[in-house]
Tab-separated table of C-alpha atoms in Angstrom:
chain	number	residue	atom	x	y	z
A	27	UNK	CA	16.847	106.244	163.322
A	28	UNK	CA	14.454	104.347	165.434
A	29	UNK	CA	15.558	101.935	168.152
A	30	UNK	CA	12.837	99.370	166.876
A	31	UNK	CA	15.150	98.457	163.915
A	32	UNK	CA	17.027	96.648	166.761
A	33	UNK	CA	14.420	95.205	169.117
A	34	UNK	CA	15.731	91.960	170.031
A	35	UNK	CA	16.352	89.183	172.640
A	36	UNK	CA	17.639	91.992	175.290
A	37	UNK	CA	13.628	93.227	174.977
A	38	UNK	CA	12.224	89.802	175.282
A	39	UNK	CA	14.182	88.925	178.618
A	40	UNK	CA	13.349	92.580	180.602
A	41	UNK	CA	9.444	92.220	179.214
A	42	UNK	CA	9.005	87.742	179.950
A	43	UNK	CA	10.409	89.106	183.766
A	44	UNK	CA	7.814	91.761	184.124
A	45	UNK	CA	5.431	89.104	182.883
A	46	UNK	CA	6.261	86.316	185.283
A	47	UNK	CA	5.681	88.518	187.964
A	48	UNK	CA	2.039	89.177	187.110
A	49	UNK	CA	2.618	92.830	188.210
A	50	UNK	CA	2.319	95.740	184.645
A	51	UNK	CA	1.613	98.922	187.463
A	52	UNK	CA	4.729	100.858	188.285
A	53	UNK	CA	4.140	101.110	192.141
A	54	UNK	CA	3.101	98.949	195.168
A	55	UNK	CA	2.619	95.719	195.333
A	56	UNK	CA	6.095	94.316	196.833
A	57	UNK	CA	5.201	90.527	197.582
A	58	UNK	CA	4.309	89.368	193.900
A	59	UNK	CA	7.141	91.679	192.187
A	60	UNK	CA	9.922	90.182	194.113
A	61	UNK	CA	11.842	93.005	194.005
A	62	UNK	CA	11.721	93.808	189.957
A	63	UNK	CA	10.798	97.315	189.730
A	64	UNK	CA	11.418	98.091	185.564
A	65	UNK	CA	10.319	101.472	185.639
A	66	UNK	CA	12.364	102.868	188.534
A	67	UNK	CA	15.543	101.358	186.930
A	68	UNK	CA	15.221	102.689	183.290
A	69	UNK	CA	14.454	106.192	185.745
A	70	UNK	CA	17.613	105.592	187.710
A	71	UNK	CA	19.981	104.490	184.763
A	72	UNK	CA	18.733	106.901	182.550
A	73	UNK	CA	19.689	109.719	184.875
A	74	UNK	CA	23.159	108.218	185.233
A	75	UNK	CA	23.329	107.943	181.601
A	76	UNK	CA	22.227	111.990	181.197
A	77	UNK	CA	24.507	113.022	184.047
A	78	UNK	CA	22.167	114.271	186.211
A	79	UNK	CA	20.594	113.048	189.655
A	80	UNK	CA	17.042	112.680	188.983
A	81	UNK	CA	14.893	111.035	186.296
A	82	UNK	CA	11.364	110.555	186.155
A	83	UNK	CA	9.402	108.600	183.738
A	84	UNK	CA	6.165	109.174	181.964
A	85	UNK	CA	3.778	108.434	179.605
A	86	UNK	CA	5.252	110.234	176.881
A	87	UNK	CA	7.113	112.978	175.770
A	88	UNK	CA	4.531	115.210	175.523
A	89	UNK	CA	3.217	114.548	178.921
A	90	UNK	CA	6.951	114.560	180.286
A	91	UNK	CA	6.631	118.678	178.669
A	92	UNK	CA	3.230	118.970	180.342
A	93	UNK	CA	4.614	117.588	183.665
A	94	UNK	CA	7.588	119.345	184.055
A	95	UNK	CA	5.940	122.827	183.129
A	96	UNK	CA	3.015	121.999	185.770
A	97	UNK	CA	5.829	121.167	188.184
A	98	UNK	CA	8.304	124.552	187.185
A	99	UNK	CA	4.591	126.221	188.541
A	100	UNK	CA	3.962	127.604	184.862
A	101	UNK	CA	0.214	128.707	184.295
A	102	UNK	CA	-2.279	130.962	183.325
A	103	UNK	CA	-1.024	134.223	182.891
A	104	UNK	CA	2.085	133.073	181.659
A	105	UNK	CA	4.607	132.635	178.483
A	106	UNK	CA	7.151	130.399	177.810
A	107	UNK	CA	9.436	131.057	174.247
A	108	UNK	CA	9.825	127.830	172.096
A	109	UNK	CA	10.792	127.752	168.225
A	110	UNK	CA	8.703	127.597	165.645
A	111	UNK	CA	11.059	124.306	164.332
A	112	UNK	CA	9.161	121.669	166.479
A	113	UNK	CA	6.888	119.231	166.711
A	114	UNK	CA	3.302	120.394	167.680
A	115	UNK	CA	3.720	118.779	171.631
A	116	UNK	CA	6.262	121.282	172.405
A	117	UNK	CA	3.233	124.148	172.374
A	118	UNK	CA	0.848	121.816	173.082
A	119	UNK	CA	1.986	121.261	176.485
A	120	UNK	CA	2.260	124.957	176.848
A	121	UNK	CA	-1.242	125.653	176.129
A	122	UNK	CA	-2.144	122.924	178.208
A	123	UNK	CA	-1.058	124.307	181.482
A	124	UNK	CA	-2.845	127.461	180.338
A	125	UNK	CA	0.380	129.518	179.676
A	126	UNK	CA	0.619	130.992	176.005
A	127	UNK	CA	3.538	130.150	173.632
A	128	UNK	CA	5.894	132.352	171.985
A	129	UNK	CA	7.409	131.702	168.745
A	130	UNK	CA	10.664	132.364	167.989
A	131	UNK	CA	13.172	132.244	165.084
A	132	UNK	CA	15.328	129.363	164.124
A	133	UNK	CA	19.269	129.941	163.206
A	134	UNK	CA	21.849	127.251	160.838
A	135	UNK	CA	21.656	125.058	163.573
A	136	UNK	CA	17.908	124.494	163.340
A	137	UNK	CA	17.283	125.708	166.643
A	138	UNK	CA	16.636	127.709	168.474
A	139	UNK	CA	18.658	131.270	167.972
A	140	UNK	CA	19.475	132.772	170.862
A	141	UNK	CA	19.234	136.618	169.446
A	142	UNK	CA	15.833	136.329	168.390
A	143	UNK	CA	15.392	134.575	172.079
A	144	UNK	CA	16.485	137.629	173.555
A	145	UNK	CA	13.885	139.913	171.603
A	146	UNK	CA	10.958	137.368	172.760
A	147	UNK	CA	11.496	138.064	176.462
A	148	UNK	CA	8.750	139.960	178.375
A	149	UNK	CA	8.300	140.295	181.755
A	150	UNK	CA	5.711	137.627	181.315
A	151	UNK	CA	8.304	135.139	180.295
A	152	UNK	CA	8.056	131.998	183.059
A	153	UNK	CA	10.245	129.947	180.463
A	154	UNK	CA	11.911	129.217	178.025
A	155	UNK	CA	12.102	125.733	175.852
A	156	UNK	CA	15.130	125.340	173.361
A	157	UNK	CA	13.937	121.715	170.834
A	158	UNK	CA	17.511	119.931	169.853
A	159	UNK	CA	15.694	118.804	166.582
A	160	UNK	CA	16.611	116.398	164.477
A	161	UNK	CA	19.692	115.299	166.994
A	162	UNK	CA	21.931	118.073	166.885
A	163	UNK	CA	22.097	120.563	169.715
A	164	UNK	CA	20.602	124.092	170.097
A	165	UNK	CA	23.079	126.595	171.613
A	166	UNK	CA	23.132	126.115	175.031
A	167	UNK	CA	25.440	127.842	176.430
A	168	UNK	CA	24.160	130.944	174.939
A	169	UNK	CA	20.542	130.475	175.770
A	170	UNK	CA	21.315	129.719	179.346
A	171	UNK	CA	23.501	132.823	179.303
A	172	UNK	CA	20.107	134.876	178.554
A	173	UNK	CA	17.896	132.671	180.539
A	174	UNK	CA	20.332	133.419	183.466
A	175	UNK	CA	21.047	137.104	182.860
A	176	UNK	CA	17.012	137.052	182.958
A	177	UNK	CA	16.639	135.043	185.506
A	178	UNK	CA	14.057	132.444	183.574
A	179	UNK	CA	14.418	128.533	183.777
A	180	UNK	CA	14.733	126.507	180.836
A	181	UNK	CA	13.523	123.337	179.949
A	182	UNK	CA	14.734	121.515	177.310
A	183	UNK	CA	12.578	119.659	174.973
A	184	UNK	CA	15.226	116.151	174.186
A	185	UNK	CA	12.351	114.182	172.484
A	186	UNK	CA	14.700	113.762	169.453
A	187	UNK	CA	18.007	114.089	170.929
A	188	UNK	CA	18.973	111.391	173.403
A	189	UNK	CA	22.577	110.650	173.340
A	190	UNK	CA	23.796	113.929	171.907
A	191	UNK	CA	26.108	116.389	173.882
A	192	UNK	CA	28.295	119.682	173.851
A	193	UNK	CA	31.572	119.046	174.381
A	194	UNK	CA	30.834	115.622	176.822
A	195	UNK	CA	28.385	117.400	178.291
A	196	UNK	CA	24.461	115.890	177.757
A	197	UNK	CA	21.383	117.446	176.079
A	198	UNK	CA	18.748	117.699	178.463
A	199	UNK	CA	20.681	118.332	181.218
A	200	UNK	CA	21.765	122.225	180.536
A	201	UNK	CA	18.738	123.940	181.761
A	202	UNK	CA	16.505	123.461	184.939
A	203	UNK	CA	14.991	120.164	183.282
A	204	UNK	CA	15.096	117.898	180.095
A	205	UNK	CA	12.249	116.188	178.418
A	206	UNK	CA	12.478	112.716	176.368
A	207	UNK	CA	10.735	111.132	174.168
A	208	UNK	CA	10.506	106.966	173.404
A	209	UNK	CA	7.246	106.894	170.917
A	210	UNK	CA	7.962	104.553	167.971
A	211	UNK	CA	9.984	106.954	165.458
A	212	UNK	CA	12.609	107.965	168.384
A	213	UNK	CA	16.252	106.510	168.757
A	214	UNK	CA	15.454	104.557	171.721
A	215	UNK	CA	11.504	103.515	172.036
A	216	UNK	CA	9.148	101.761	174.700
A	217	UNK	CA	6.422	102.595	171.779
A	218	UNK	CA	4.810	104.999	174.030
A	219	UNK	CA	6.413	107.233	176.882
A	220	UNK	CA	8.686	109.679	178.138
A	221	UNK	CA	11.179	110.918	180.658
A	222	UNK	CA	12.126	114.031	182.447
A	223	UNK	CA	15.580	114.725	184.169
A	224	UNK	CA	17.055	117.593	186.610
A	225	UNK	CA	19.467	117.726	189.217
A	226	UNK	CA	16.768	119.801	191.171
A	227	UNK	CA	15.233	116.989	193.918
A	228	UNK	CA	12.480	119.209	195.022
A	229	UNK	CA	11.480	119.614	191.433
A	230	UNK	CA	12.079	116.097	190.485
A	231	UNK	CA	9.760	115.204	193.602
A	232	UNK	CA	7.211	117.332	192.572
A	233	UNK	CA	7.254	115.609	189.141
A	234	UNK	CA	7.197	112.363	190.549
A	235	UNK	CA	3.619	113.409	192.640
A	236	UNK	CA	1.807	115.349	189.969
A	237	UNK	CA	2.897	112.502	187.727
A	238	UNK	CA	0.099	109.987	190.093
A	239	UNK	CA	-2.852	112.292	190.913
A	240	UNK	CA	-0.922	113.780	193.508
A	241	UNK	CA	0.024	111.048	195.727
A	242	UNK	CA	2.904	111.555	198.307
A	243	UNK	CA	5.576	109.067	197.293
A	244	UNK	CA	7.144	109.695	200.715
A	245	UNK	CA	9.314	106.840	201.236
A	246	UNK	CA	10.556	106.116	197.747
A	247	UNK	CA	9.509	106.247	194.351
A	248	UNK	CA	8.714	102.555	194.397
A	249	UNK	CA	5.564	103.037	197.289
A	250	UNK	CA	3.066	105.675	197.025
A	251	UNK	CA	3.254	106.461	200.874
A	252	UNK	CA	0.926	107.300	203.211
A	253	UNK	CA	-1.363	108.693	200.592
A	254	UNK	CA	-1.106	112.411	201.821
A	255	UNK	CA	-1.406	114.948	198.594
A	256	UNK	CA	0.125	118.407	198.980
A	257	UNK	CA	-1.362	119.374	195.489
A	258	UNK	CA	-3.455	118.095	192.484
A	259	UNK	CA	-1.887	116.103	190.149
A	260	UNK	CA	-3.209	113.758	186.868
A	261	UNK	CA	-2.174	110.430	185.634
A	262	UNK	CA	0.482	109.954	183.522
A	263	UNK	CA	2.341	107.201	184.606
A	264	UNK	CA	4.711	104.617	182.472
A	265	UNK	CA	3.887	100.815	183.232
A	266	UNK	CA	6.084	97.914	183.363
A	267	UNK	CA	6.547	96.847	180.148
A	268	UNK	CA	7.462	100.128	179.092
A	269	UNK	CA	10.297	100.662	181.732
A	270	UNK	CA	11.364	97.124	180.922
A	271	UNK	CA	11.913	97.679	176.964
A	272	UNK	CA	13.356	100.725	177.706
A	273	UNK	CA	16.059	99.277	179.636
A	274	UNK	CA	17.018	97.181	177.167
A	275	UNK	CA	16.914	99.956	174.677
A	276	UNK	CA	19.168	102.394	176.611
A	277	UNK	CA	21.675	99.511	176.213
A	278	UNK	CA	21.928	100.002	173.013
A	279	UNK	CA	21.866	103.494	172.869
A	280	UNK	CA	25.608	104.191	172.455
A	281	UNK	CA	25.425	101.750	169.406
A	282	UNK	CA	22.752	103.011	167.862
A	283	UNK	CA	23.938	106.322	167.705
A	284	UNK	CA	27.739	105.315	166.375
A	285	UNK	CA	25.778	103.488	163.767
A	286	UNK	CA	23.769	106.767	162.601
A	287	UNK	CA	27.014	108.553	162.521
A	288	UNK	CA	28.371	105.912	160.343
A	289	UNK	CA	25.634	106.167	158.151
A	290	UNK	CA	24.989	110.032	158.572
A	291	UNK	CA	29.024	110.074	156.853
A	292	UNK	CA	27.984	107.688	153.804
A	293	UNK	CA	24.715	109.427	152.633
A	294	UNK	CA	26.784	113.311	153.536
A	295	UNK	CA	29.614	111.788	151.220
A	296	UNK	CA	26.995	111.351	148.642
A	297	UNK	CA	25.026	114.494	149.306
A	298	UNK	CA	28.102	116.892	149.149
A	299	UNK	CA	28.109	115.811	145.200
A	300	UNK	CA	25.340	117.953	144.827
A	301	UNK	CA	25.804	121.521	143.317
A	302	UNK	CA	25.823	124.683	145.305
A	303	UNK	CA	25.010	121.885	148.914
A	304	UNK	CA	25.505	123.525	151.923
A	305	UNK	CA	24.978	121.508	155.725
A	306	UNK	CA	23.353	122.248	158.908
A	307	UNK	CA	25.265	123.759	161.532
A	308	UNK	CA	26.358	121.184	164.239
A	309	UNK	CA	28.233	122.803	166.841
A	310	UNK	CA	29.958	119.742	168.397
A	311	UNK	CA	29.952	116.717	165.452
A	312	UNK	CA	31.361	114.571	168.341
A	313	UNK	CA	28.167	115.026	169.942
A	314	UNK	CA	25.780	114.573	167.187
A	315	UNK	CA	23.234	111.404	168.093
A	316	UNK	CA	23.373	111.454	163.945
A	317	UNK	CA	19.121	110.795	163.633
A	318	UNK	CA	19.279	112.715	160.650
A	319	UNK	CA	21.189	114.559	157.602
A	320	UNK	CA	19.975	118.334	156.848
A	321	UNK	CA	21.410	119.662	154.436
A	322	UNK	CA	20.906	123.274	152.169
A	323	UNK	CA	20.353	124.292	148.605
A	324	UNK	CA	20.651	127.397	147.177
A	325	UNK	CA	17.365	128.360	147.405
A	326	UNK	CA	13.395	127.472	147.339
A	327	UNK	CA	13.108	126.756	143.979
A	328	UNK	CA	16.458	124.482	143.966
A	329	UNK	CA	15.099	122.691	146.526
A	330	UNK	CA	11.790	121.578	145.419
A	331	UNK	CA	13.522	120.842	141.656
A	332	UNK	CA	15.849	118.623	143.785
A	333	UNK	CA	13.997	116.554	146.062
A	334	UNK	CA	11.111	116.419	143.054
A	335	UNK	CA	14.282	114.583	140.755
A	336	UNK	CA	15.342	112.760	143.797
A	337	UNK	CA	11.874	111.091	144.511
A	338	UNK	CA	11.162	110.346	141.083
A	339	UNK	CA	14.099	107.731	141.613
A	340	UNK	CA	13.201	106.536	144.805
A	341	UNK	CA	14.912	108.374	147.687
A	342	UNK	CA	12.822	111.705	147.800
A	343	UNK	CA	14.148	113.669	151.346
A	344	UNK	CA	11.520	115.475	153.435
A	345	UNK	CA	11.066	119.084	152.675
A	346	UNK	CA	10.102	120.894	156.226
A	347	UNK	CA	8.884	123.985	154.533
A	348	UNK	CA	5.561	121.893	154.170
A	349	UNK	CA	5.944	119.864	156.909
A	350	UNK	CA	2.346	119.792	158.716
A	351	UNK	CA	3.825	118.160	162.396
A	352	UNK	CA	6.687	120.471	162.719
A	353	UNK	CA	6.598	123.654	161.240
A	354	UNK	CA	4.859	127.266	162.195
A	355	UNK	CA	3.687	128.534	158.999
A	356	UNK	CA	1.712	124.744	158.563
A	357	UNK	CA	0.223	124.686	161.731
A	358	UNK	CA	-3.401	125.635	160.215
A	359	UNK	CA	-5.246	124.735	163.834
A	360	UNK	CA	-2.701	127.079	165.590
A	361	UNK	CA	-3.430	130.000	162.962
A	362	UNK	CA	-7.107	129.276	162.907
A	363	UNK	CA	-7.186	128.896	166.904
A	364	UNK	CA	-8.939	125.606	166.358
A	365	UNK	CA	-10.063	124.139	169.760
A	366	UNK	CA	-13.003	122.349	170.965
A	367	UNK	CA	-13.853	124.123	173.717
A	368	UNK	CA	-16.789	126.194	173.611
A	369	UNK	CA	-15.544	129.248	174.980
A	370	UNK	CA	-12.610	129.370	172.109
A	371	UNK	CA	-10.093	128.593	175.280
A	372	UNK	CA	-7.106	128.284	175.043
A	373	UNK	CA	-6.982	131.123	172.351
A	374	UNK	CA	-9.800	133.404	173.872
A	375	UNK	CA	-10.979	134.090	177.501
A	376	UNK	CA	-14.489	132.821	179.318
A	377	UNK	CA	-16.032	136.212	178.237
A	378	UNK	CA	-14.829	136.094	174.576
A	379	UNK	CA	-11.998	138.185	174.528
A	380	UNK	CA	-8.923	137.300	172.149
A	381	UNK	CA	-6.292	135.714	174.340
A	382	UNK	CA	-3.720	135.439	171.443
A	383	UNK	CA	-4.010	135.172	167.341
A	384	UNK	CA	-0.381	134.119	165.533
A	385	UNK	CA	0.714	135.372	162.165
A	386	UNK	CA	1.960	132.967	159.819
A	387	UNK	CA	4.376	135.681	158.383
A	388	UNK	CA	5.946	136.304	161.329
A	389	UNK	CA	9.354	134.038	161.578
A	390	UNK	CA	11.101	135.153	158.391
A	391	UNK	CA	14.330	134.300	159.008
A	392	UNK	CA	13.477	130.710	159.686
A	393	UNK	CA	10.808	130.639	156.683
A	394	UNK	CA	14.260	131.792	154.387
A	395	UNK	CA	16.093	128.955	155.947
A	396	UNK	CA	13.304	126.247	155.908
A	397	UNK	CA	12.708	126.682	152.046
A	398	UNK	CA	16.095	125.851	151.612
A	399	UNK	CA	16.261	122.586	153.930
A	400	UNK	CA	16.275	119.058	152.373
A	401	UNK	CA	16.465	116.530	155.176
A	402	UNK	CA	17.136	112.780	155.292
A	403	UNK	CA	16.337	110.103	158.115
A	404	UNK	CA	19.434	108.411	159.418
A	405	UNK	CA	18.350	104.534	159.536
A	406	UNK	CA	20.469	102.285	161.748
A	407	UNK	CA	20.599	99.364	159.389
A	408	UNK	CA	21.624	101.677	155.832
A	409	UNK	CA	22.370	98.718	153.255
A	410	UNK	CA	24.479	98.879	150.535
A	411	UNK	CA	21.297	98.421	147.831
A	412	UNK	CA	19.696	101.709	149.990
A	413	UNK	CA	22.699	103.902	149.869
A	414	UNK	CA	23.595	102.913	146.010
A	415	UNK	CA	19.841	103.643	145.410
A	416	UNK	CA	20.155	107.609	147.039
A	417	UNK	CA	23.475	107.582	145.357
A	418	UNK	CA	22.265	107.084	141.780
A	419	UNK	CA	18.869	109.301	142.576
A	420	UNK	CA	21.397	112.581	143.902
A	421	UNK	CA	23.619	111.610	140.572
A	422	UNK	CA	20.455	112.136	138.850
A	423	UNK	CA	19.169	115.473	140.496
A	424	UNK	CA	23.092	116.886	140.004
């Protein structure tokens, strides 16, 4: 699953070049760089690679969520519908920009589900955020069907999904924007950072500014221009080093992901033994990056007595249902409306009032599915010894 199972000699030559020019910072300084600009590449082949005309990269993949909500104009006063299948940046972000999130079911797929979408839509709604977890897609063409009908953007949150696709066509680059993710556990990784991608250039030039405290970027995105700021911006800029493993990384993107399927295929073989095993729904297998195998039992109880037989020889799977990172019901800082600020913000006003207050009962249908849901990480290297090991622990459970 994560691209550092094949960091290698590709790495070590994009990094030793960023090194021998002395220059780590992303912009300026033309004379000692010679030209080598690591950053803007992985930006500009990226894009290619997506399909779409602009990419901009950032510090992470929560701040590429933060930056292109800030940049869609998304603020106080607003919501934006994600899924309560995510990992905590996806509302994070949201809050951030001082919009509130809205929660919304989960369907076979894992993802988002576009009728439930529909029901979450208020006249409030500035956006919407569909999460292609765990490398499958969400349904796209549906949810930009309502998001269009509705006339709301959509950004999709890619952090796990780079690579996959709908019929040929790439995540990330359905909806107004996509969001990436390279921290250490993702398919491709620069250990820390991020990347956004549209087609829109005025939003993509936005990004870019609000990206570097505002600064123009006039000429290109390799000079910070004449320093003229139409807006505020923050910091949240990739270096060097990043951009330079992440080229090397995108190389091998392709690879990695026909090795997960390879794998994905051997540990599904082994999985199907089990009685009464149902799959996720993925709606185009050719497009599956393959990060990691979900699969169904019959219900709660057959899950836990499962994965419980299954760890006790060695190759337990995760069980979402009581998943702290990722999963509504477990999000005890959400429910509480935990925050340091003294006011109580972002879950009450200045003067006190409650802003919002989230029920932990209130996604059922995805609670019914998520007690059912045994998942297992898709390595890229899968020995023989490992997959003998899951096979004898499922033979056990069956």
């Amino acid at each position: 699953m994560p691209g550092f199972e094949v960091f290698g000699a590709e790495e070590k030559k994009e990094i030793a070049e960023v090194l021998d020019t002395g220059v780590l910072f992303r912009y300026e300084f033309p004379s000692e760089r010679r030209g080598i600009y690591k950053v803007r590449r992985f930006e500009e082949e990226f894009a290619r690679y997506c399909g779409v005309g602009h990419a901009q990269a950032v510090t992470s993949g929560t701040a590429a969520l933060k930056v292109a909500l800030a940049a869609m104009g998304v603020g106080p006063g607003d919501e934006v519908i994600t899924q309560g299948f995510t990992f905590v940046a996806t509302w994070e972000a949201i809050f951030d920009v001082g919009a509130v999130p809205v929660f919304a079911e989960v369907d076979d797929t894992l993802n988002l589900d576009p009728a439930d979408l529909e029901e979450k839509i208020t006249p409030r709604t500035r956006a919407i955020i569909p999460v292609h977890m765990m490398g499958a897609p969400a349904r796209m063409e549906e949810i930009m069907a309502i998001a269009d009908r509705h006339g709301i953007p959509v950004l999709e949150d890619t952090a796990q999904a780079p690579g996959a696709a709908i019929n040929g066509r790439k995540c990330g680059s359905f909806g107004l924007c996509g969001t990436f993710s390279f921290d250490p556990v993702k398919t491709i990784t620069t250990g820390e950072g991020g990347m956004i991608v549209t087609d829109d250039e005025a939003l993509w030039r936005r990004m870019s500014e609000y990206q570097d405290h505002g600064h123009d970027h006039v000429p290109n995105p390799g000079g910070r221009g004449g320093e003229g700021r139409s807006f505020i911006g923050f910091n949240y800029r990739m270096m060097e080093l990043q951009g330079a493993i992440g080229l090397a990384q995108l190389a091998k993107l392709d690879g990695i992901i026909e090795s997960q399927r390879r794998n994905k295929a051997a540990l599904r073989q082994v999985v199907s033994q089990l009685p009464g095993v149902s799959f996720r729904t993925v709606l185009d297998p050719d497009g599956d990056n393959a990060s990691f195998l979900a699969f169904f039992l019959p219900d709660a109880a057959a899950a836990l007595k499962v994965n419980e037989t299954l760890a006790a020889n060695g190759a337990g799977a995760v069980y979402f249902a009581n998943n702290t990172w990722h999963y509504y019901p477990k999000w005890e800082h959400l429910l509480a409306g935990s925050t340091l600020a003294k006011s109580g913000w972002p879950f009450k006003e200045a003067d006190g009032r409650r802003r919002v207050q989230y029920d932990p009962q209130a996604l059922p249908k995805s609670a019914a599915i998520m007690d059912r849901l045994l998942v297992y990480p898709v390595p890229i290297k899968l020995s023989d010894e490992r997959l003998e090991q899951i096979a004898e622990a499922v033979k056990a459970a069956c």
